[in-house]
Amino acid sequence: LRLKLNYEKKITYHIKDNCKAFYSYLRNNRRLKSSVPNLEREDGSNTINSYETAEELANAFSSVFTKEPPGPLQNLLSEPNGDSDQSVIGDLTVSMSELASELSNINVFKCMGPDGVHPKLLNALSGDPQFVKAICELFQRCIDSGKIPTVWKTEPTVVALHKSGSKSQALNYRPVSLTCVLCKVFEQVVR
């Protein structure tokens, strides 16, 4: 026990110099459940498999979902002024400096999306002008054509995170949507 405490003190003391050791220690000592347990339904019965559990979570999440009014971009696109949607979006240009800034400010501790691109990779490559230029060209093509890559449009992975209370109640979970990181960066640049 004393050795463990000394080791923990050592890695926390040197966290700024060697954060890899700290996160390695955390990763090896965490206990993470990979699935949601069987949930209790409104009628008192329990779900018996992962499919029924997913359905119960989907019903709970949709019951508390509120549809927000359209934002300013949606209002611009739906105005009957005779112009096409392309004229509103087509005027945008992506600057390499703005894109490099967005890539360097990515939170590297977030999860990667369904495309498998980790934010840490994008952050690390934000200083490479060739990489930033390639992403800039991709974003500009998306703007010019009015289309985004298919992988960005795929259904995001939704993970249920337990908030508090009984783990057998579906409303005690909140949905977290894991979307493609590059799509999030694109949204930031367009805004």
JSON list of C-alpha atoms in Angstrom, two decimals, residues 21 32 48 59 87 93 102-103 170-171 179:
[
{"chain": "A", "resi": 21, "resn": "ALA", "atom": "CA", "xyz": [2.45, 8.06, -17.07]},
{"chain": "A", "resi": 32, "resn": "LEU", "atom": "CA", "xyz": [-15.66, 0.85, -16.86]},
{"chain": "A", "resi": 48, "resn": "ILE", "atom": "CA", "xyz": [-34.08, -8.85, -21.36]},
{"chain": "A", "resi": 59, "resn": "ASN", "atom": "CA", "xyz": [-38.16, 5.96, -26.13]},
{"chain": "A", "resi": 87, "resn": "SER", "atom": "CA", "xyz": [-25.74, 32.16, -53.15]},
{"chain": "A", "resi": 93, "resn": "THR", "atom": "CA", "xyz": [-14.33, 31.27, -48.02]},
{"chain": "A", "resi": 102, "resn": "GLU", "atom": "CA", "xyz": [-9.59, 26.07, -35.03]},
{"chain": "A", "resi": 103, "resn": "LEU", "atom": "CA", "xyz": [-7.51, 22.89, -35.40]},
{"chain": "A", "resi": 170, "resn": "ALA", "atom": "CA", "xyz": [-33.94, 4.89, -18.57]},
{"chain": "A", "resi": 171, "resn": "LEU", "atom": "CA", "xyz": [-34.48, 8.57, -17.68]},
{"chain": "A", "resi": 179, "resn": "THR", "atom": "CA", "xyz": [-20.01, 12.98, -34.35]}
]
